Amino acid sequence: MAHRILPPGSTIGMLGDGQLGRMTALAAARLGYKTHVYAPGSEGSPCAQVSAAVTSAGWDDLDALETFARSVDVVTLEWENVPVAVVEHLGRFTPVHPGGKVLSVAQDRVEEKSFVNALGIGTAPWRAARSAEEVARVVAEIGPRCILKSTRLGYDGKGQARIEPGTDPADAWAAIGSDAGIVEGFVSFTCEVSVIVARGLDGTMAAYPAVENRHKDGILDKTLAPARMSAETAAEAERVARRIAEALDLVGVLAVEMFVTPDGGVLVNEMAPRPHNSGHWTMDACHSCQFEQLVRAVCGLPLGSVERVADAEMENLIGADADRWPELMAEPGARLHLYGKAEARPGRKMGHVTRLLPRT
Ligand code: AMP
């Protein structure tokens, strides 16, 4: 089916105002597109600093949402927890990619795992739990080692509690601070990987190679691109990501995080229908980066080449790490990206640095 191509000069509406929106806006600007960011309290935000227009208004402000939607040519997002009702309201006035169906799957871990399992794709064993008693029952079934997670709004290991033999389920339940949880069996993985796949309005897809992600204190610390693993496992990871993007009928960019098991298989941990921290290396090492792919996908343009010109190692700059900027600026070959955040709070993603390596 023919679709509308938005030419350079068009305006992309961005829901969410963090670094992912910022880097998308920068990629958009390079191709001649403007960005209009919408988020509560977004004046001076990382994305607002580089956007042509800013609306700072709440997710419940229907009038502001309508005015915003009428002022842009398409809407996308950098935060998957934008309320589905917002996306549906905006959709009355302008195309929104990804849409409400994709968000409702990605916002809830139970929905997400059900969706993935229904495609025949494996995850950790899991059960929903709504009380400490239910947690205890599930742990008896799939434990003893488990992770209890809130079903919604968890990220970077927040809203999670490890359950070991001897852990009181009531303590774990209290720790997640939610009335809806999911208990997952603990996976003894050999490494964590992710695949980022872009999918255009016409259904064409382009996937970056699987990368290895190393976490520190529940936050991504380093990404090694490509992942050092067998060609079979890498191919399986890519197949899984493509299958999910297709089944979601996604338009945009999808990141799928997976565990690699000792037998070389993969289990899906979670996914995000937006650019992802583990894809930042593509800015410096690939013909077209993940942010450019998002712009291309939502504007109906052909996807760019995902070919990498180099291998890469990306290091996140968290909190006070960003104070190292003078030394990183002076390091030959270190490609420094800072997000324009004024305050370096602990655990806050302030920037990243990518170092290129000879292509394998
Ligand atoms: P998540 O917020 O779901 O990505 O979880 C944060 C981190 O906790 C993951 O990157 C893993 O290192 C670890 N983790 C999450 N779920 C599991 C699991 N079922 N088994 C083992 N480790 C896990």
JSON list of C-alpha atoms in Angstrom, two decimals, residues 84-312:
[
{"chain": "A", "resi": 84, "resn": "VAL", "atom": "CA", "xyz": [-1.90, 4.95, 25.85]},
{"chain": "A", "resi": 85, "resn": "ALA", "atom": "CA", "xyz": [-4.84, 7.39, 26.06]},
{"chain": "A", "resi": 86, "resn": "VAL", "atom": "CA", "xyz": [-2.46, 10.22, 25.07]},
{"chain": "A", "resi": 87, "resn": "VAL", "atom": "CA", "xyz": [-1.32, 8.41, 21.97]},
{"chain": "A", "resi": 88, "resn": "GLU", "atom": "CA", "xyz": [-4.92, 7.59, 21.06]},
{"chain": "A", "resi": 89, "resn": "HIS", "atom": "CA", "xyz": [-5.99, 11.21, 21.50]},
{"chain": "A", "resi": 90, "resn": "LEU", "atom": "CA", "xyz": [-3.10, 12.47, 19.36]},
{"chain": "A", "resi": 91, "resn": "GLY", "atom": "CA", "xyz": [-3.94, 9.86, 16.75]},
{"chain": "A", "resi": 92, "resn": "ARG", "atom": "CA", "xyz": [-7.22, 11.65, 16.02]},
{"chain": "A", "resi": 93, "resn": "PHE", "atom": "CA", "xyz": [-5.25, 14.54, 14.54]},
{"chain": "A", "resi": 94, "resn": "THR", "atom": "CA", "xyz": [-1.97, 13.14, 13.22]},
{"chain": "A", "resi": 95, "resn": "PRO", "atom": "CA", "xyz": [-0.21, 9.79, 12.67]},
{"chain": "A", "resi": 96, "resn": "VAL", "atom": "CA", "xyz": [1.52, 8.41, 15.79]},
{"chain": "A", "resi": 97, "resn": "HIS", "atom": "CA", "xyz": [4.29, 5.78, 15.54]},
{"chain": "A", "resi": 98, "resn": "PRO", "atom": "CA", "xyz": [4.57, 3.53, 17.43]},
{"chain": "A", "resi": 99, "resn": "GLY", "atom": "CA", "xyz": [0.89, 3.39, 18.31]},
{"chain": "A", "resi": 100, "resn": "GLY", "atom": "CA", "xyz": [-1.21, 2.48, 21.33]},
{"chain": "A", "resi": 101, "resn": "LYS", "atom": "CA", "xyz": [-1.20, -1.28, 20.73]},
{"chain": "A", "resi": 102, "resn": "VAL", "atom": "CA", "xyz": [2.58, -1.45, 20.80]},
{"chain": "A", "resi": 103, "resn": "LEU", "atom": "CA", "xyz": [2.72, 0.71, 23.92]},
{"chain": "A", "resi": 104, "resn": "SER", "atom": "CA", "xyz": [0.16, -1.33, 25.81]},
{"chain": "A", "resi": 105, "resn": "VAL", "atom": "CA", "xyz": [2.28, -4.46, 25.24]},
{"chain": "A", "resi": 106, "resn": "ALA", "atom": "CA", "xyz": [5.55, -2.75, 26.17]},
{"chain": "A", "resi": 107, "resn": "GLN", "atom": "CA", "xyz": [4.24, -0.98, 29.28]},
{"chain": "A", "resi": 108, "resn": "ASP", "atom": "CA", "xyz": [3.28, -4.07, 31.20]},
{"chain": "A", "resi": 109, "resn": "ARG", "atom": "CA", "xyz": [5.64, -6.97, 31.85]},
{"chain": "A", "resi": 110, "resn": "VAL", "atom": "CA", "xyz": [2.78, -9.50, 31.99]},
{"chain": "A", "resi": 111, "resn": "GLU", "atom": "CA", "xyz": [1.39, -8.32, 28.64]},
{"chain": "A", "resi": 112, "resn": "GLU", "atom": "CA", "xyz": [4.89, -8.27, 27.19]},
{"chain": "A", "resi": 113, "resn": "LYS", "atom": "CA", "xyz": [5.82, -11.79, 28.25]},
{"chain": "A", "resi": 114, "resn": "SER", "atom": "CA", "xyz": [2.40, -13.16, 27.20]},
{"chain": "A", "resi": 115, "resn": "PHE", "atom": "CA", "xyz": [2.85, -11.57, 23.77]},
{"chain": "A", "resi": 116, "resn": "VAL", "atom": "CA", "xyz": [6.36, -12.94, 23.33]},
{"chain": "A", "resi": 117, "resn": "ASN", "atom": "CA", "xyz": [5.46, -16.45, 24.54]},
{"chain": "A", "resi": 118, "resn": "ALA", "atom": "CA", "xyz": [2.44, -16.52, 22.20]},
{"chain": "A", "resi": 119, "resn": "LEU", "atom": "CA", "xyz": [4.92, -16.16, 19.31]},
{"chain": "A", "resi": 120, "resn": "GLY", "atom": "CA", "xyz": [6.71, -19.29, 20.52]},
{"chain": "A", "resi": 121, "resn": "ILE", "atom": "CA", "xyz": [9.63, -17.23, 21.83]},
{"chain": "A", "resi": 122, "resn": "GLY", "atom": "CA", "xyz": [11.08, -18.17, 25.21]},
{"chain": "A", "resi": 123, "resn": "THR", "atom": "CA", "xyz": [11.37, -16.06, 28.36]},
{"chain": "A", "resi": 124, "resn": "ALA", "atom": "CA", "xyz": [12.26, -16.87, 31.94]},
{"chain": "A", "resi": 125, "resn": "PRO", "atom": "CA", "xyz": [9.47, -18.89, 33.57]},
{"chain": "A", "resi": 126, "resn": "TRP", "atom": "CA", "xyz": [7.06, -16.35, 35.07]},
{"chain": "A", "resi": 127, "resn": "ARG", "atom": "CA", "xyz": [3.73, -15.86, 36.84]},
{"chain": "A", "resi": 128, "resn": "ALA", "atom": "CA", "xyz": [1.77, -12.75, 37.75]},
{"chain": "A", "resi": 129, "resn": "ALA", "atom": "CA", "xyz": [1.40, -12.08, 41.51]},
{"chain": "A", "resi": 130, "resn": "ARG", "atom": "CA", "xyz": [-0.84, -9.62, 43.33]},
{"chain": "A", "resi": 131, "resn": "SER", "atom": "CA", "xyz": [0.09, -10.25, 46.96]},
{"chain": "A", "resi": 132, "resn": "ALA", "atom": "CA", "xyz": [2.92, -11.57, 49.16]},
{"chain": "A", "resi": 133, "resn": "GLU", "atom": "CA", "xyz": [0.99, -14.86, 49.50]},
{"chain": "A", "resi": 134, "resn": "GLU", "atom": "CA", "xyz": [0.85, -15.24, 45.72]},
{"chain": "A", "resi": 135, "resn": "VAL", "atom": "CA", "xyz": [4.57, -14.51, 45.52]},
{"chain": "A", "resi": 136, "resn": "ALA", "atom": "CA", "xyz": [5.22, -17.29, 48.04]},
{"chain": "A", "resi": 137, "resn": "ARG", "atom": "CA", "xyz": [3.09, -19.74, 46.01]},
{"chain": "A", "resi": 138, "resn": "VAL", "atom": "CA", "xyz": [4.85, -18.88, 42.75]},
{"chain": "A", "resi": 139, "resn": "VAL", "atom": "CA", "xyz": [8.31, -19.12, 44.30]},
{"chain": "A", "resi": 140, "resn": "ALA", "atom": "CA", "xyz": [7.42, -22.61, 45.57]},
{"chain": "A", "resi": 141, "resn": "GLU", "atom": "CA", "xyz": [6.52, -23.49, 41.98]},
{"chain": "A", "resi": 142, "resn": "ILE", "atom": "CA", "xyz": [9.30, -21.89, 39.90]},
{"chain": "A", "resi": 143, "resn": "GLY", "atom": "CA", "xyz": [11.93, -20.95, 42.55]},
{"chain": "A", "resi": 144, "resn": "PRO", "atom": "CA", "xyz": [13.80, -21.00, 44.76]},
{"chain": "A", "resi": 145, "resn": "ARG", "atom": "CA", "xyz": [15.78, -18.25, 43.04]},
{"chain": "A", "resi": 146, "resn": "CYS", "atom": "CA", "xyz": [13.51, -15.63, 41.50]},
{"chain": "A", "resi": 147, "resn": "ILE", "atom": "CA", "xyz": [13.21, -11.94, 40.72]},
{"chain": "A", "resi": 148, "resn": "LEU", "atom": "CA", "xyz": [10.04, -10.10, 41.67]},
{"chain": "A", "resi": 149, "resn": "LYS", "atom": "CA", "xyz": [9.35, -7.08, 39.47]},
{"chain": "A", "resi": 150, "resn": "SER", "atom": "CA", "xyz": [6.58, -4.51, 39.39]},
{"chain": "A", "resi": 151, "resn": "THR", "atom": "CA", "xyz": [4.64, -5.10, 36.19]},
{"chain": "A", "resi": 152, "resn": "ARG", "atom": "CA", "xyz": [4.72, -1.42, 35.19]},
{"chain": "A", "resi": 153, "resn": "LEU", "atom": "CA", "xyz": [7.14, 1.51, 35.23]},
{"chain": "A", "resi": 154, "resn": "GLY", "atom": "CA", "xyz": [10.27, -0.36, 36.30]},
{"chain": "A", "resi": 155, "resn": "TYR", "atom": "CA", "xyz": [13.56, 0.51, 34.65]},
{"chain": "A", "resi": 156, "resn": "ASP", "atom": "CA", "xyz": [17.27, 0.19, 35.35]},
{"chain": "A", "resi": 157, "resn": "GLY", "atom": "CA", "xyz": [16.52, -2.47, 37.99]},
{"chain": "A", "resi": 158, "resn": "LYS", "atom": "CA", "xyz": [14.08, -0.22, 39.89]},
{"chain": "A", "resi": 159, "resn": "GLY", "atom": "CA", "xyz": [10.92, -1.83, 41.29]},
{"chain": "A", "resi": 160, "resn": "GLN", "atom": "CA", "xyz": [12.69, -5.19, 41.57]},
{"chain": "A", "resi": 161, "resn": "ALA", "atom": "CA", "xyz": [13.60, -7.55, 44.41]},
{"chain": "A", "resi": 162, "resn": "ARG", "atom": "CA", "xyz": [15.79, -10.67, 44.32]},
{"chain": "A", "resi": 163, "resn": "ILE", "atom": "CA", "xyz": [14.34, -13.70, 46.05]},
{"chain": "A", "resi": 164, "resn": "GLU", "atom": "CA", "xyz": [16.84, -16.27, 47.34]},
{"chain": "A", "resi": 165, "resn": "PRO", "atom": "CA", "xyz": [16.21, -19.28, 49.58]},
{"chain": "A", "resi": 166, "resn": "GLY", "atom": "CA", "xyz": [15.36, -17.72, 52.95]},
{"chain": "A", "resi": 167, "resn": "THR", "atom": "CA", "xyz": [14.01, -14.42, 51.56]},
{"chain": "A", "resi": 168, "resn": "ASP", "atom": "CA", "xyz": [10.68, -13.51, 53.15]},
{"chain": "A", "resi": 169, "resn": "PRO", "atom": "CA", "xyz": [8.22, -13.00, 50.27]},
{"chain": "A", "resi": 170, "resn": "ALA", "atom": "CA", "xyz": [6.56, -10.22, 52.31]},
{"chain": "A", "resi": 171, "resn": "ASP", "atom": "CA", "xyz": [9.83, -8.25, 52.32]},
{"chain": "A", "resi": 172, "resn": "ALA", "atom": "CA", "xyz": [10.22, -8.66, 48.56]},
{"chain": "A", "resi": 173, "resn": "TRP", "atom": "CA", "xyz": [6.60, -7.63, 48.03]},
{"chain": "A", "resi": 174, "resn": "ALA", "atom": "CA", "xyz": [7.05, -4.51, 50.17]},
{"chain": "A", "resi": 175, "resn": "ALA", "atom": "CA", "xyz": [10.30, -3.66, 48.34]},
{"chain": "A", "resi": 176, "resn": "ILE", "atom": "CA", "xyz": [8.74, -3.36, 44.86]},
{"chain": "A", "resi": 177, "resn": "GLY", "atom": "CA", "xyz": [6.18, -0.80, 46.01]},
{"chain": "A", "resi": 178, "resn": "SER", "atom": "CA", "xyz": [3.45, -1.92, 43.62]},
{"chain": "A", "resi": 179, "resn": "ASP", "atom": "CA", "xyz": [0.17, -3.84, 43.83]},
{"chain": "A", "resi": 180, "resn": "ALA", "atom": "CA", "xyz": [0.88, -5.76, 40.62]},
{"chain": "A", "resi": 181, "resn": "GLY", "atom": "CA", "xyz": [3.95, -7.90, 40.29]},
{"chain": "A", "resi": 182, "resn": "ILE", "atom": "CA", "xyz": [5.53, -10.57, 38.14]},
{"chain": "A", "resi": 183, "resn": "VAL", "atom": "CA", "xyz": [7.73, -13.31, 39.55]},
{"chain": "A", "resi": 184, "resn": "GLU", "atom": "CA", "xyz": [10.41, -14.53, 37.16]},
{"chain": "A", "resi": 185, "resn": "GLY", "atom": "CA", "xyz": [12.59, -17.56, 37.62]},
{"chain": "A", "resi": 186, "resn": "PHE", "atom": "CA", "xyz": [16.24, -16.54, 37.85]},
{"chain": "A", "resi": 187, "resn": "VAL", "atom": "CA", "xyz": [18.06, -17.21, 34.58]},
{"chain": "A", "resi": 188, "resn": "SER", "atom": "CA", "xyz": [21.70, -18.31, 34.82]},
{"chain": "A", "resi": 189, "resn": "PHE", "atom": "CA", "xyz": [22.72, -16.52, 31.67]},
{"chain": "A", "resi": 190, "resn": "THR", "atom": "CA", "xyz": [26.17, -16.45, 30.08]},
{"chain": "A", "resi": 191, "resn": "CYS", "atom": "CA", "xyz": [25.66, -12.87, 28.90]},
{"chain": "A", "resi": 192, "resn": "GLU", "atom": "CA", "xyz": [23.02, -10.27, 28.17]},
{"chain": "A", "resi": 193, "resn": "VAL", "atom": "CA", "xyz": [22.51, -9.10, 24.60]},
{"chain": "A", "resi": 194, "resn": "SER", "atom": "CA", "xyz": [20.17, -6.82, 22.73]},
{"chain": "A", "resi": 195, "resn": "VAL", "atom": "CA", "xyz": [19.11, -6.38, 19.14]},
{"chain": "A", "resi": 196, "resn": "ILE", "atom": "CA", "xyz": [17.73, -3.14, 17.75]},
{"chain": "A", "resi": 197, "resn": "VAL", "atom": "CA", "xyz": [15.51, -3.43, 14.73]},
{"chain": "A", "resi": 198, "resn": "ALA", "atom": "CA", "xyz": [14.01, -0.62, 12.70]},
{"chain": "A", "resi": 199, "resn": "ARG", "atom": "CA", "xyz": [10.78, -1.18, 10.79]},
{"chain": "A", "resi": 200, "resn": "GLY", "atom": "CA", "xyz": [9.41, 1.19, 8.18]},
{"chain": "A", "resi": 201, "resn": "LEU", "atom": "CA", "xyz": [5.87, 2.14, 7.19]},
{"chain": "A", "resi": 202, "resn": "ASP", "atom": "CA", "xyz": [6.06, -0.38, 4.34]},
{"chain": "A", "resi": 203, "resn": "GLY", "atom": "CA", "xyz": [7.12, -3.21, 6.68]},
{"chain": "A", "resi": 204, "resn": "THR", "atom": "CA", "xyz": [10.76, -3.34, 5.61]},
{"chain": "A", "resi": 205, "resn": "MET", "atom": "CA", "xyz": [13.14, -4.06, 8.47]},
{"chain": "A", "resi": 206, "resn": "ALA", "atom": "CA", "xyz": [16.79, -3.45, 9.23]},
{"chain": "A", "resi": 207, "resn": "ALA", "atom": "CA", "xyz": [18.49, -4.96, 12.29]},
{"chain": "A", "resi": 208, "resn": "TYR", "atom": "CA", "xyz": [21.79, -3.97, 13.87]},
{"chain": "A", "resi": 209, "resn": "PRO", "atom": "CA", "xyz": [24.01, -6.85, 15.00]},
{"chain": "A", "resi": 210, "resn": "ALA", "atom": "CA", "xyz": [23.39, -8.24, 18.48]},
{"chain": "A", "resi": 211, "resn": "VAL", "atom": "CA", "xyz": [25.46, -6.42, 21.10]},
{"chain": "A", "resi": 212, "resn": "GLU", "atom": "CA", "xyz": [26.58, -7.48, 24.56]},
{"chain": "A", "resi": 213, "resn": "ASN", "atom": "CA", "xyz": [25.43, -5.40, 27.52]},
{"chain": "A", "resi": 214, "resn": "ARG", "atom": "CA", "xyz": [27.19, -5.29, 30.87]},
{"chain": "A", "resi": 215, "resn": "HIS", "atom": "CA", "xyz": [25.34, -3.75, 33.82]},
{"chain": "A", "resi": 216, "resn": "LYS", "atom": "CA", "xyz": [26.56, -2.17, 37.04]},
{"chain": "A", "resi": 217, "resn": "ASP", "atom": "CA", "xyz": [24.12, -1.60, 39.92]},
{"chain": "A", "resi": 218, "resn": "GLY", "atom": "CA", "xyz": [21.23, -2.47, 37.58]},
{"chain": "A", "resi": 219, "resn": "ILE", "atom": "CA", "xyz": [22.18, 0.24, 35.06]},
{"chain": "A", "resi": 220, "resn": "LEU", "atom": "CA", "xyz": [23.77, -0.36, 31.67]},
{"chain": "A", "resi": 221, "resn": "ASP", "atom": "CA", "xyz": [27.49, 0.26, 32.03]},
{"chain": "A", "resi": 222, "resn": "LYS", "atom": "CA", "xyz": [29.02, -0.93, 28.76]},
{"chain": "A", "resi": 223, "resn": "THR", "atom": "CA", "xyz": [27.89, -2.16, 25.38]},
{"chain": "A", "resi": 224, "resn": "LEU", "atom": "CA", "xyz": [30.25, -4.23, 23.23]},
{"chain": "A", "resi": 225, "resn": "ALA", "atom": "CA", "xyz": [29.36, -4.18, 19.55]},
{"chain": "A", "resi": 226, "resn": "PRO", "atom": "CA", "xyz": [29.06, -6.72, 18.13]},
{"chain": "A", "resi": 227, "resn": "ALA", "atom": "CA", "xyz": [28.49, -9.28, 20.90]},
{"chain": "A", "resi": 228, "resn": "ARG", "atom": "CA", "xyz": [31.28, -11.85, 21.10]},
{"chain": "A", "resi": 229, "resn": "MET", "atom": "CA", "xyz": [29.19, -14.98, 20.57]},
{"chain": "A", "resi": 230, "resn": "SER", "atom": "CA", "xyz": [28.52, -17.71, 18.06]},
{"chain": "A", "resi": 231, "resn": "ALA", "atom": "CA", "xyz": [27.06, -16.79, 14.69]},
{"chain": "A", "resi": 232, "resn": "GLU", "atom": "CA", "xyz": [24.13, -19.13, 15.43]},
{"chain": "A", "resi": 233, "resn": "THR", "atom": "CA", "xyz": [23.21, -17.35, 18.67]},
{"chain": "A", "resi": 234, "resn": "ALA", "atom": "CA", "xyz": [23.58, -13.93, 17.03]},
{"chain": "A", "resi": 235, "resn": "ALA", "atom": "CA", "xyz": [21.32, -15.04, 14.18]},
{"chain": "A", "resi": 236, "resn": "GLU", "atom": "CA", "xyz": [18.75, -16.39, 16.61]},
{"chain": "A", "resi": 237, "resn": "ALA", "atom": "CA", "xyz": [18.75, -13.11, 18.58]},
{"chain": "A", "resi": 238, "resn": "GLU", "atom": "CA", "xyz": [18.18, -11.18, 15.38]},
{"chain": "A", "resi": 239, "resn": "ARG", "atom": "CA", "xyz": [15.42, -13.53, 14.25]},
{"chain": "A", "resi": 240, "resn": "VAL", "atom": "CA", "xyz": [13.63, -13.06, 17.59]},
{"chain": "A", "resi": 241, "resn": "ALA", "atom": "CA", "xyz": [13.80, -9.25, 17.39]},
{"chain": "A", "resi": 242, "resn": "ARG", "atom": "CA", "xyz": [12.52, -9.19, 13.82]},
{"chain": "A", "resi": 243, "resn": "ARG", "atom": "CA", "xyz": [9.70, -11.58, 14.65]},
{"chain": "A", "resi": 244, "resn": "ILE", "atom": "CA", "xyz": [8.53, -9.40, 17.55]},
{"chain": "A", "resi": 245, "resn": "ALA", "atom": "CA", "xyz": [8.73, -6.17, 15.51]},
{"chain": "A", "resi": 246, "resn": "GLU", "atom": "CA", "xyz": [6.70, -7.77, 12.77]},
{"chain": "A", "resi": 247, "resn": "ALA", "atom": "CA", "xyz": [4.10, -9.23, 15.12]},
{"chain": "A", "resi": 248, "resn": "LEU", "atom": "CA", "xyz": [3.68, -5.82, 16.78]},
{"chain": "A", "resi": 249, "resn": "ASP", "atom": "CA", "xyz": [3.30, -4.24, 13.33]},
{"chain": "A", "resi": 250, "resn": "LEU", "atom": "CA", "xyz": [5.80, -1.73, 14.67]},
{"chain": "A", "resi": 251, "resn": "VAL", "atom": "CA", "xyz": [6.71, 1.44, 12.82]},
{"chain": "A", "resi": 252, "resn": "GLY", "atom": "CA", "xyz": [9.84, 2.87, 14.38]},
{"chain": "A", "resi": 253, "resn": "VAL", "atom": "CA", "xyz": [12.64, 1.28, 16.34]},
{"chain": "A", "resi": 254, "resn": "LEU", "atom": "CA", "xyz": [12.42, -1.66, 18.75]},
{"chain": "A", "resi": 255, "resn": "ALA", "atom": "CA", "xyz": [15.09, -2.83, 21.21]},
{"chain": "A", "resi": 256, "resn": "VAL", "atom": "CA", "xyz": [14.81, -6.39, 22.47]},
{"chain": "A", "resi": 257, "resn": "GLU", "atom": "CA", "xyz": [16.92, -7.36, 25.49]},
{"chain": "A", "resi": 258, "resn": "MET", "atom": "CA", "xyz": [17.75, -11.04, 25.81]},
{"chain": "A", "resi": 259, "resn": "PHE", "atom": "CA", "xyz": [19.63, -13.48, 28.02]},
{"chain": "A", "resi": 260, "resn": "VAL", "atom": "CA", "xyz": [21.98, -15.95, 26.34]},
{"chain": "A", "resi": 261, "resn": "THR", "atom": "CA", "xyz": [21.70, -19.35, 28.00]},
{"chain": "A", "resi": 262, "resn": "PRO", "atom": "CA", "xyz": [24.59, -21.82, 28.42]},
{"chain": "A", "resi": 263, "resn": "ASP", "atom": "CA", "xyz": [23.29, -23.92, 25.48]},
{"chain": "A", "resi": 264, "resn": "GLY", "atom": "CA", "xyz": [23.53, -20.88, 23.17]},
{"chain": "A", "resi": 265, "resn": "GLY", "atom": "CA", "xyz": [19.79, -20.17, 23.11]},
{"chain": "A", "resi": 266, "resn": "VAL", "atom": "CA", "xyz": [18.18, -16.81, 23.87]},
{"chain": "A", "resi": 267, "resn": "LEU", "atom": "CA", "xyz": [15.36, -15.84, 26.24]},
{"chain": "A", "resi": 268, "resn": "VAL", "atom": "CA", "xyz": [13.66, -12.46, 25.93]},
{"chain": "A", "resi": 269, "resn": "ASN", "atom": "CA", "xyz": [13.93, -10.28, 29.04]},
{"chain": "A", "resi": 270, "resn": "GLU", "atom": "CA", "xyz": [12.20, -7.11, 27.93]},
{"chain": "A", "resi": 271, "resn": "MET", "atom": "CA", "xyz": [11.68, -4.77, 25.02]},
{"chain": "A", "resi": 272, "resn": "ALA", "atom": "CA", "xyz": [11.35, -1.07, 24.34]},
{"chain": "A", "resi": 273, "resn": "PRO", "atom": "CA", "xyz": [9.68, 0.37, 21.22]},
{"chain": "A", "resi": 274, "resn": "ARG", "atom": "CA", "xyz": [12.09, 3.29, 20.93]},
{"chain": "A", "resi": 275, "resn": "PRO", "atom": "CA", "xyz": [15.82, 3.95, 20.54]},
{"chain": "A", "resi": 276, "resn": "HIS", "atom": "CA", "xyz": [17.78, 2.28, 23.32]},
{"chain": "A", "resi": 277, "resn": "ASN", "atom": "CA", "xyz": [20.90, 2.94, 25.34]},
{"chain": "A", "resi": 278, "resn": "SER", "atom": "CA", "xyz": [22.48, -0.22, 23.91]},
{"chain": "A", "resi": 279, "resn": "GLY", "atom": "CA", "xyz": [22.20, 1.31, 20.42]},
{"chain": "A", "resi": 280, "resn": "HIS", "atom": "CA", "xyz": [24.13, 4.51, 21.09]},
{"chain": "A", "resi": 281, "resn": "TRP", "atom": "CA", "xyz": [27.25, 3.01, 19.52]},
{"chain": "A", "resi": 282, "resn": "THR", "atom": "CA", "xyz": [25.49, 3.10, 16.14]},
{"chain": "A", "resi": 283, "resn": "MET", "atom": "CA", "xyz": [25.91, 6.92, 16.10]},
{"chain": "A", "resi": 284, "resn": "ASP", "atom": "CA", "xyz": [29.65, 6.54, 15.66]},
{"chain": "A", "resi": 285, "resn": "ALA", "atom": "CA", "xyz": [30.06, 3.13, 14.09]},
{"chain": "A", "resi": 286, "resn": "CYS", "atom": "CA", "xyz": [27.26, 2.61, 11.55]},
{"chain": "A", "resi": 287, "resn": "HIS", "atom": "CA", "xyz": [26.22, 4.22, 8.29]},
{"chain": "A", "resi": 288, "resn": "SER", "atom": "CA", "xyz": [22.82, 5.14, 9.77]},
{"chain": "A", "resi": 289, "resn": "CYS", "atom": "CA", "xyz": [22.30, 5.27, 13.53]},
{"chain": "A", "resi": 290, "resn": "GLN", "atom": "CA", "xyz": [19.26, 4.10, 15.47]},
{"chain": "A", "resi": 291, "resn": "PHE", "atom": "CA", "xyz": [17.99, 7.68, 15.84]},
{"chain": "A", "resi": 292, "resn": "GLU", "atom": "CA", "xyz": [18.16, 8.33, 12.12]},
{"chain": "A", "resi": 293, "resn": "GLN", "atom": "CA", "xyz": [16.30, 5.05, 11.56]},
{"chain": "A", "resi": 294, "resn": "LEU", "atom": "CA", "xyz": [13.48, 6.26, 13.79]},
{"chain": "A", "resi": 295, "resn": "VAL", "atom": "CA", "xyz": [13.22, 9.48, 11.78]},
{"chain": "A", "resi": 296, "resn": "ARG", "atom": "CA", "xyz": [13.29, 7.56, 8.52]},
{"chain": "A", "resi": 297, "resn": "ALA", "atom": "CA", "xyz": [10.70, 5.03, 9.69]},
{"chain": "A", "resi": 298, "resn": "VAL", "atom": "CA", "xyz": [8.12, 7.52, 10.96]},
{"chain": "A", "resi": 299, "resn": "CYS", "atom": "CA", "xyz": [8.57, 9.83, 7.97]},
{"chain": "A", "resi": 300, "resn": "GLY", "atom": "CA", "xyz": [7.99, 7.01, 5.49]},
{"chain": "A", "resi": 301, "resn": "LEU", "atom": "CA", "xyz": [11.53, 7.22, 4.12]},
{"chain": "A", "resi": 302, "resn": "PRO", "atom": "CA", "xyz": [13.61, 4.21, 3.12]},
{"chain": "A", "resi": 303, "resn": "LEU", "atom": "CA", "xyz": [15.52, 2.81, 6.09]},
{"chain": "A", "resi": 304, "resn": "GLY", "atom": "CA", "xyz": [19.25, 3.52, 6.15]},
{"chain": "A", "resi": 305, "resn": "SER", "atom": "CA", "xyz": [22.08, 1.01, 6.04]},
{"chain": "A", "resi": 306, "resn": "VAL", "atom": "CA", "xyz": [22.82, -0.72, 9.35]},
{"chain": "A", "resi": 307, "resn": "GLU", "atom": "CA", "xyz": [26.25, -1.72, 8.14]},
{"chain": "A", "resi": 308, "resn": "ARG", "atom": "CA", "xyz": [28.93, -1.00, 10.71]},
{"chain": "A", "resi": 309, "resn": "VAL", "atom": "CA", "xyz": [32.16, 0.60, 9.65]},
{"chain": "A", "resi": 310, "resn": "ALA", "atom": "CA", "xyz": [33.88, -0.37, 12.90]},
{"chain": "A", "resi": 311, "resn": "ASP", "atom": "CA", "xyz": [33.36, -2.43, 16.04]},
{"chain": "A", "resi": 312, "resn": "ALA", "atom": "CA", "xyz": [32.70, -0.33, 19.10]}
]
